Amino acid sequence: MAPKAKMIYFPFHGLGEPLRFMMAYTNVEWEEEIISVEDFPAKKPSYPFGKLPVLEMDGLRMHQSAAILRYLARKAGGTLYGQNEFEALQCDIAYDTITDLRVMMLGYFYEPNKASADEKRKEVLENLAPMYLRNLEKLVNENGGYFVGGQLTWVDIAYGSLIDYLSHMAGKELVADKPALKALRDRVFALPAIKKYVETRVKYPY
Ligand SMILES: N[C@@H](CCC(=O)N[C@@H](CS)C(=O)NCC(=O)O)C(=O)O
């Protein structure tokens, strides 16, 4: 039996959750090492490029969450990374677009200066995020309720794991008026392996 993977991350769902959803879905057993915000500075130099999440698996110490998601998808095989190279590219494009939106939101969420945070938040939520959400909604509508090729890929799973976190950063349900994105989130949460994981996971505020 393969040794358990080890997930090292903060006490948040955050950027750890896509990895957890993918491991749950692809039957990878893992244990958690939770690093408190207080302990992190002393440990930071021991992590690759000083960042989390880190996943120890298959004898490797992996970092960069999107690269790890792609590894898990390829490893699981089937059509989880699309049915061909073109669909794999579309998976990458969709996920990188979601990342662009997430990173824009981080810009105000972690901004310590309140006035500057408020200004950035307004710009992102009123002017930038709506275009992203509108086009992501269109993409899911054009692909039969998924991001790519009319069937489940790793991007759907990663999106499902992140959307509540993005809504938390927005202070409102981001996909409330986006029926296709909302249904996709719910479809991911209804996958038996994900449902089981979510029922037993430690609940963090975001
Ligand atoms: N591109 C990296 C980003 C990793 C990242 O920025 N992690 C944050 C937490 S979500 C972190 O470690 N922040 C602490 C720091 O930068 O000191 C990934 O996707 O894994």
PDB file of C-alpha atoms and ligand atoms in Angstrom:
ATOM      1  CA  MET A   1       0.000   0.000   0.000  1.00  0.00           C
ATOM      2  CA  ALA A   2       1.348   3.436  -0.965  1.00  0.00           C
ATOM      3  CA  PRO A   3       2.239   5.579   2.046  1.00  0.00           C
ATOM      4  CA  LYS A   4      -0.228   8.331   2.824  1.00  0.00           C
ATOM      5  CA  ALA A   5       0.367  11.687   1.180  1.00  0.00           C
ATOM      6  CA  LYS A   6       0.928  14.644   3.479  1.00  0.00           C
ATOM      7  CA  MET A   7      -0.792  17.952   2.906  1.00  0.00           C
ATOM      8  CA  ILE A   8       0.909  20.935   4.539  1.00  0.00           C
ATOM      9  CA  TYR A   9      -1.175  24.082   4.673  1.00  0.00           C
ATOM     10  CA  PHE A  10      -2.668  26.775   6.879  1.00  0.00           C
ATOM     11  CA  PRO A  11      -5.874  26.340   8.907  1.00  0.00           C
ATOM     12  CA  PHE A  12      -7.945  27.522   5.938  1.00  0.00           C
ATOM     13  CA  HIS A  13      -9.681  25.809   3.040  1.00  0.00           C
ATOM     14  CA  GLY A  14      -8.156  28.421   0.688  1.00  0.00           C
ATOM     15  CA  LEU A  15      -5.696  27.154  -1.878  1.00  0.00           C
ATOM     16  CA  GLY A  16      -5.386  23.822  -0.100  1.00  0.00           C
ATOM     17  CA  GLU A  17      -8.947  22.828  -0.870  1.00  0.00           C
ATOM     18  CA  PRO A  18      -8.537  22.137  -4.616  1.00  0.00           C
ATOM     19  CA  LEU A  19      -5.827  19.613  -3.736  1.00  0.00           C
ATOM     20  CA  ARG A  20      -7.985  18.049  -1.041  1.00  0.00           C
ATOM     21  CA  PHE A  21     -10.977  17.772  -3.387  1.00  0.00           C
ATOM     22  CA  MET A  22      -8.825  16.194  -6.079  1.00  0.00           C
ATOM     23  CA  MET A  23      -7.245  13.734  -3.653  1.00  0.00           C
ATOM     24  CA  ALA A  24     -10.669  12.803  -2.303  1.00  0.00           C
ATOM     25  CA  TYR A  25     -12.007  12.328  -5.833  1.00  0.00           C
ATOM     26  CA  THR A  26      -9.035  10.293  -7.079  1.00  0.00           C
ATOM     27  CA  ASN A  27      -8.799   8.100  -3.971  1.00  0.00           C
ATOM     28  CA  VAL A  28      -5.499   9.410  -2.638  1.00  0.00           C
ATOM     29  CA  GLU A  29      -5.259   8.985   1.120  1.00  0.00           C
ATOM     30  CA  TRP A  30      -3.609  11.857   2.919  1.00  0.00           C
ATOM     31  CA  GLU A  31      -2.869  13.296   6.313  1.00  0.00           C
ATOM     32  CA  GLU A  32      -2.851  16.948   7.266  1.00  0.00           C
ATOM     33  CA  GLU A  33      -0.082  19.041   8.760  1.00  0.00           C
ATOM     34  CA  ILE A  34      -1.683  22.337   9.709  1.00  0.00           C
ATOM     35  CA  ILE A  35       0.693  25.264  10.181  1.00  0.00           C
ATOM     36  CA  SER A  36      -0.670  28.086  12.277  1.00  0.00           C
ATOM     37  CA  VAL A  37      -0.232  31.637  11.077  1.00  0.00           C
ATOM     38  CA  GLU A  38       1.887  32.271  14.216  1.00  0.00           C
ATOM     39  CA  ASP A  39       4.255  29.335  13.533  1.00  0.00           C
ATOM     40  CA  PHE A  40       4.557  29.987   9.806  1.00  0.00           C
ATOM     41  CA  PRO A  41       7.328  32.663   9.761  1.00  0.00           C
ATOM     42  CA  ALA A  42       9.808  30.357  11.526  1.00  0.00           C
ATOM     43  CA  LYS A  43       8.984  27.475   9.188  1.00  0.00           C
ATOM     44  CA  LYS A  44       8.664  29.470   5.979  1.00  0.00           C
ATOM     45  CA  PRO A  45      12.314  29.011   4.873  1.00  0.00           C
ATOM     46  CA  SER A  46      11.868  25.233   5.006  1.00  0.00           C
ATOM     47  CA  TYR A  47       9.169  25.278   2.290  1.00  0.00           C
ATOM     48  CA  PRO A  48       9.981  25.510  -1.417  1.00  0.00           C
ATOM     49  CA  PHE A  49       9.946  29.222  -2.255  1.00  0.00           C
ATOM     50  CA  GLY A  50       8.529  29.824   1.228  1.00  0.00           C
ATOM     51  CA  LYS A  51       4.916  29.085   0.241  1.00  0.00           C
ATOM     52  CA  LEU A  52       2.120  26.675   1.068  1.00  0.00           C
ATOM     53  CA  PRO A  53       0.406  24.406   0.120  1.00  0.00           C
ATOM     54  CA  VAL A  54       3.068  21.726  -0.074  1.00  0.00           C
ATOM     55  CA  LEU A  55       2.098  18.147  -0.840  1.00  0.00           C
ATOM     56  CA  GLU A  56       4.418  15.287   0.007  1.00  0.00           C
ATOM     57  CA  MET A  57       3.496  12.378  -2.219  1.00  0.00           C
ATOM     58  CA  ASP A  58       5.138   9.676  -4.345  1.00  0.00           C
ATOM     59  CA  GLY A  59       8.489  10.464  -2.737  1.00  0.00           C
ATOM     60  CA  LEU A  60       8.296  14.084  -3.847  1.00  0.00           C
ATOM     61  CA  ARG A  61       7.825  17.353  -2.040  1.00  0.00           C
ATOM     62  CA  MET A  62       5.553  19.228  -4.395  1.00  0.00           C
ATOM     63  CA  HIS A  63       4.557  22.860  -4.468  1.00  0.00           C
ATOM     64  CA  GLN A  64       2.591  25.129  -6.838  1.00  0.00           C
ATOM     65  CA  SER A  65      -1.006  24.045  -6.395  1.00  0.00           C
ATOM     66  CA  ALA A  66      -2.006  24.237 -10.079  1.00  0.00           C
ATOM     67  CA  ALA A  67       0.933  22.043 -11.103  1.00  0.00           C
ATOM     68  CA  ILE A  68      -0.042  19.540  -8.413  1.00  0.00           C
ATOM     69  CA  LEU A  69      -3.673  19.531  -9.605  1.00  0.00           C
ATOM     70  CA  ARG A  70      -2.484  18.722 -13.107  1.00  0.00           C
ATOM     71  CA  TYR A  71      -0.261  15.950 -11.784  1.00  0.00           C
ATOM     72  CA  LEU A  72      -3.151  14.421  -9.835  1.00  0.00           C
ATOM     73  CA  ALA A  73      -5.422  14.648 -12.891  1.00  0.00           C
ATOM     74  CA  ARG A  74      -2.875  13.008 -15.213  1.00  0.00           C
ATOM     75  CA  LYS A  75      -2.132  10.360 -12.642  1.00  0.00           C
ATOM     76  CA  ALA A  76      -5.813   9.476 -12.238  1.00  0.00           C
ATOM     77  CA  GLY A  77      -6.091   9.115 -16.017  1.00  0.00           C
ATOM     78  CA  GLY A  78      -9.401   8.626 -17.796  1.00  0.00           C
ATOM     79  CA  THR A  79     -10.850  11.889 -19.045  1.00  0.00           C
ATOM     80  CA  LEU A  80     -10.118  13.938 -15.940  1.00  0.00           C
ATOM     81  CA  TYR A  81      -7.672  16.071 -17.968  1.00  0.00           C
ATOM     82  CA  GLY A  82      -9.958  16.157 -21.030  1.00  0.00           C
ATOM     83  CA  GLN A  83     -10.252  13.714 -23.892  1.00  0.00           C
ATOM     84  CA  ASN A  84      -7.384  15.063 -25.987  1.00  0.00           C
ATOM     85  CA  GLU A  85      -4.666  17.719 -26.100  1.00  0.00           C
ATOM     86  CA  PHE A  86      -7.129  20.393 -27.149  1.00  0.00           C
ATOM     87  CA  GLU A  87      -9.398  19.715 -24.183  1.00  0.00           C
ATOM     88  CA  ALA A  88      -6.371  19.614 -21.872  1.00  0.00           C
ATOM     89  CA  LEU A  89      -5.493  23.094 -23.158  1.00  0.00           C
ATOM     90  CA  GLN A  90      -9.063  24.256 -22.504  1.00  0.00           C
ATOM     91  CA  CYS A  91      -8.793  22.915 -18.937  1.00  0.00           C
ATOM     92  CA  ASP A  92      -5.601  24.923 -18.444  1.00  0.00           C
ATOM     93  CA  ILE A  93      -7.160  28.057 -19.934  1.00  0.00           C
ATOM     94  CA  ALA A  94     -10.263  27.816 -17.721  1.00  0.00           C
ATOM     95  CA  TYR A  95      -8.260  27.217 -14.560  1.00  0.00           C
ATOM     96  CA  ASP A  96      -5.753  29.983 -15.272  1.00  0.00           C
ATOM     97  CA  THR A  97      -8.695  32.358 -15.817  1.00  0.00           C
ATOM     98  CA  ILE A  98     -10.198  31.386 -12.455  1.00  0.00           C
ATOM     99  CA  THR A  99      -6.754  31.974 -10.955  1.00  0.00           C
ATOM    100  CA  ASP A 100      -6.623  35.462 -12.465  1.00  0.00           C
ATOM    101  CA  LEU A 101      -9.934  36.257 -10.790  1.00  0.00           C
ATOM    102  CA  ARG A 102      -8.789  34.775  -7.462  1.00  0.00           C
ATOM    103  CA  VAL A 103      -5.506  36.703  -7.503  1.00  0.00           C
ATOM    104  CA  MET A 104      -7.341  39.974  -8.253  1.00  0.00           C
ATOM    105  CA  MET A 105      -9.526  39.362  -5.216  1.00  0.00           C
ATOM    106  CA  LEU A 106      -6.520  38.573  -3.009  1.00  0.00           C
ATOM    107  CA  GLY A 107      -5.241  42.025  -3.934  1.00  0.00           C
ATOM    108  CA  TYR A 108      -7.898  43.675  -1.783  1.00  0.00           C
ATOM    109  CA  PHE A 109      -8.633  40.851   0.679  1.00  0.00           C
ATOM    110  CA  TYR A 110      -5.110  40.901   2.150  1.00  0.00           C
ATOM    111  CA  GLU A 111      -4.483  44.646   1.686  1.00  0.00           C
ATOM    112  CA  PRO A 112      -3.715  45.974   5.175  1.00  0.00           C
ATOM    113  CA  ASN A 113      -4.489  49.606   4.366  1.00  0.00           C
ATOM    114  CA  LYS A 114      -8.263  49.941   4.742  1.00  0.00           C
ATOM    115  CA  ALA A 115      -8.740  52.870   2.376  1.00  0.00           C
ATOM    116  CA  SER A 116      -6.681  51.199  -0.318  1.00  0.00           C
ATOM    117  CA  ALA A 117      -8.430  47.842   0.274  1.00  0.00           C
ATOM    118  CA  ASP A 118     -11.839  49.478  -0.130  1.00  0.00           C
ATOM    119  CA  GLU A 119     -10.812  51.166  -3.349  1.00  0.00           C
ATOM    120  CA  LYS A 120      -9.336  47.966  -4.830  1.00  0.00           C
ATOM    121  CA  ARG A 121     -12.322  45.932  -3.666  1.00  0.00           C
ATOM    122  CA  LYS A 122     -14.754  48.281  -5.402  1.00  0.00           C
ATOM    123  CA  GLU A 123     -12.777  48.179  -8.631  1.00  0.00           C
ATOM    124  CA  VAL A 124     -12.576  44.361  -8.620  1.00  0.00           C
ATOM    125  CA  LEU A 125     -16.150  43.617  -7.571  1.00  0.00           C
ATOM    126  CA  GLU A 126     -17.843  46.297  -9.641  1.00  0.00           C
ATOM    127  CA  ASN A 127     -15.719  46.446 -12.766  1.00  0.00           C
ATOM    128  CA  LEU A 128     -13.559  43.329 -13.179  1.00  0.00           C
ATOM    129  CA  ALA A 129     -15.178  40.276 -11.566  1.00  0.00           C
ATOM    130  CA  PRO A 130     -18.535  40.682 -13.391  1.00  0.00           C
ATOM    131  CA  MET A 131     -16.866  40.205 -16.789  1.00  0.00           C
ATOM    132  CA  TYR A 132     -15.022  37.098 -15.526  1.00  0.00           C
ATOM    133  CA  LEU A 133     -18.172  35.582 -14.048  1.00  0.00           C
ATOM    134  CA  ARG A 134     -20.251  36.371 -17.134  1.00  0.00           C
ATOM    135  CA  ASN A 135     -17.758  34.673 -19.437  1.00  0.00           C
ATOM    136  CA  LEU A 136     -17.204  31.698 -17.134  1.00  0.00           C
ATOM    137  CA  GLU A 137     -20.982  31.257 -16.987  1.00  0.00           C
ATOM    138  CA  LYS A 138     -21.111  31.343 -20.796  1.00  0.00           C
ATOM    139  CA  LEU A 139     -18.331  28.747 -21.017  1.00  0.00           C
ATOM    140  CA  VAL A 140     -20.163  26.356 -18.695  1.00  0.00           C
ATOM    141  CA  ASN A 141     -23.412  26.886 -20.595  1.00  0.00           C
ATOM    142  CA  GLU A 142     -21.657  26.111 -23.877  1.00  0.00           C
ATOM    143  CA  ASN A 143     -20.134  22.934 -22.457  1.00  0.00           C
ATOM    144  CA  GLY A 144     -23.178  21.164 -21.126  1.00  0.00           C
ATOM    145  CA  GLY A 145     -22.774  22.253 -17.520  1.00  0.00           C
ATOM    146  CA  TYR A 146     -18.991  21.704 -17.262  1.00  0.00           C
ATOM    147  CA  PHE A 147     -16.009  23.830 -18.176  1.00  0.00           C
ATOM    148  CA  VAL A 148     -14.687  21.527 -20.898  1.00  0.00           C
ATOM    149  CA  GLY A 149     -16.047  18.915 -23.267  1.00  0.00           C
ATOM    150  CA  GLY A 150     -19.414  18.274 -21.628  1.00  0.00           C
ATOM    151  CA  GLN A 151     -17.987  16.137 -18.853  1.00  0.00           C
ATOM    152  CA  LEU A 152     -16.223  16.374 -15.526  1.00  0.00           C
ATOM    153  CA  THR A 153     -12.565  17.427 -15.524  1.00  0.00           C
ATOM    154  CA  TRP A 154     -10.168  18.495 -12.800  1.00  0.00           C
ATOM    155  CA  VAL A 155     -11.066  22.141 -13.479  1.00  0.00           C
ATOM    156  CA  ASP A 156     -14.676  21.560 -12.416  1.00  0.00           C
ATOM    157  CA  ILE A 157     -13.474  19.932  -9.206  1.00  0.00           C
ATOM    158  CA  ALA A 158     -10.978  22.723  -8.482  1.00  0.00           C
ATOM    159  CA  TYR A 159     -13.592  25.382  -9.272  1.00  0.00           C
ATOM    160  CA  GLY A 160     -16.125  23.706  -6.950  1.00  0.00           C
ATOM    161  CA  SER A 161     -13.562  23.681  -4.161  1.00  0.00           C
ATOM    162  CA  LEU A 162     -12.707  27.373  -4.587  1.00  0.00           C
ATOM    163  CA  ILE A 163     -15.972  29.150  -5.277  1.00  0.00           C
ATOM    164  CA  ASP A 164     -17.091  29.394  -1.643  1.00  0.00           C
ATOM    165  CA  TYR A 165     -13.685  30.884  -0.773  1.00  0.00           C
ATOM    166  CA  LEU A 166     -14.088  33.452  -3.558  1.00  0.00           C
ATOM    167  CA  SER A 167     -17.599  34.241  -2.304  1.00  0.00           C
ATOM    168  CA  HIS A 168     -16.172  34.724   1.181  1.00  0.00           C
ATOM    169  CA  MET A 169     -13.662  37.226  -0.207  1.00  0.00           C
ATOM    170  CA  ALA A 170     -16.484  38.983  -2.101  1.00  0.00           C
ATOM    171  CA  GLY A 171     -18.704  39.120   0.985  1.00  0.00           C
ATOM    172  CA  LYS A 172     -21.586  37.712  -1.071  1.00  0.00           C
ATOM    173  CA  GLU A 173     -22.472  34.598  -3.058  1.00  0.00           C
ATOM    174  CA  LEU A 174     -20.590  35.346  -6.263  1.00  0.00           C
ATOM    175  CA  VAL A 175     -22.593  32.959  -8.442  1.00  0.00           C
ATOM    176  CA  ALA A 176     -26.048  33.726  -7.013  1.00  0.00           C
ATOM    177  CA  ASP A 177     -27.180  35.083 -10.396  1.00  0.00           C
ATOM    178  CA  LYS A 178     -25.166  32.593 -12.457  1.00  0.00           C
ATOM    179  CA  PRO A 179     -27.291  29.434 -12.679  1.00  0.00           C
ATOM    180  CA  ALA A 180     -24.784  27.332 -14.649  1.00  0.00           C
ATOM    181  CA  LEU A 181     -21.866  28.136 -12.316  1.00  0.00           C
ATOM    182  CA  LYS A 182     -24.071  27.624  -9.273  1.00  0.00           C
ATOM    183  CA  ALA A 183     -25.295  24.253 -10.558  1.00  0.00           C
ATOM    184  CA  LEU A 184     -21.732  23.182 -11.352  1.00  0.00           C
ATOM    185  CA  ARG A 185     -20.630  24.011  -7.815  1.00  0.00           C
ATOM    186  CA  ASP A 186     -23.515  21.921  -6.478  1.00  0.00           C
ATOM    187  CA  ARG A 187     -22.787  19.081  -8.907  1.00  0.00           C
ATOM    188  CA  VAL A 188     -19.190  18.891  -7.664  1.00  0.00           C
ATOM    189  CA  PHE A 189     -20.326  18.885  -4.030  1.00  0.00           C
ATOM    190  CA  ALA A 190     -22.759  16.046  -4.863  1.00  0.00           C
ATOM    191  CA  LEU A 191     -20.035  13.738  -6.233  1.00  0.00           C
ATOM    192  CA  PRO A 192     -20.041  10.877  -3.693  1.00  0.00           C
ATOM    193  CA  ALA A 193     -16.311  11.091  -2.844  1.00  0.00           C
ATOM    194  CA  ILE A 194     -16.458  14.876  -2.469  1.00  0.00           C
ATOM    195  CA  LYS A 195     -19.667  14.727  -0.456  1.00  0.00           C
ATOM    196  CA  LYS A 196     -18.069  12.242   1.921  1.00  0.00           C
ATOM    197  CA  TYR A 197     -14.951  14.382   2.292  1.00  0.00           C
ATOM    198  CA  VAL A 198     -16.907  17.611   2.854  1.00  0.00           C
ATOM    199  CA  GLU A 199     -19.042  15.974   5.535  1.00  0.00           C
ATOM    200  CA  THR A 200     -15.981  14.994   7.542  1.00  0.00           C
ATOM    201  CA  ARG A 201     -13.566  17.853   6.816  1.00  0.00           C
ATOM    202  CA  VAL A 202     -12.486  20.316   9.455  1.00  0.00           C
ATOM    203  CA  LYS A 203     -14.546  23.453   8.857  1.00  0.00           C
ATOM    204  CA  TYR A 204     -12.526  26.636   8.505  1.00  0.00           C
ATOM    205  CA  PRO A 205     -14.034  30.093   7.989  1.00  0.00           C
ATOM    206  CA  TYR A 206     -12.794  30.188   4.365  1.00  0.00           C
TER     207      TYR A 206
HETATM  208  N1  LIG B   1       1.233  29.911  -6.838  1.00  0.00           N
HETATM  209  C1  LIG B   1       1.271  29.309  -5.532  1.00  0.00           C
HETATM  210  C2  LIG B   1       0.818  30.329  -4.521  1.00  0.00           C
HETATM  211  C3  LIG B   1       1.078  29.861  -3.115  1.00  0.00           C
HETATM  212  C4  LIG B   1       0.748  30.951  -2.117  1.00  0.00           C
HETATM  213  O1  LIG B   1       0.783  32.164  -2.435  1.00  0.00           O
HETATM  214  N2  LIG B   1       0.473  30.531  -0.892  1.00  0.00           N
HETATM  215  C5  LIG B   1       0.138  31.431   0.153  1.00  0.00           C
HETATM  216  C6  LIG B   1      -1.038  30.908   0.944  1.00  0.00           C
HETATM  217  S1  LIG B   1      -2.449  30.591  -0.055  1.00  0.00           S
HETATM  218  C7  LIG B   1       1.330  31.537   1.106  1.00  0.00           C
HETATM  219  O2  LIG B   1       2.056  30.589   1.318  1.00  0.00           O
HETATM  220  N3  LIG B   1       1.482  32.718   1.718  1.00  0.00           N
HETATM  221  C8  LIG B   1       2.465  32.953   2.721  1.00  0.00           C
HETATM  222  C9  LIG B   1       3.625  33.747   2.220  1.00  0.00           C
HETATM  223  O3  LIG B   1       3.700  34.034   1.026  1.00  0.00           O
HETATM  224  O4  LIG B   1       4.470  34.085   3.053  1.00  0.00           O
HETATM  225  C10 LIG B   1       0.366  28.060  -5.518  1.00  0.00           C
HETATM  226  O5  LIG B   1      -0.582  28.012  -6.305  1.00  0.00           O
HETATM  227  O6  LIG B   1       0.626  27.125  -4.738  1.00  0.00           O
END
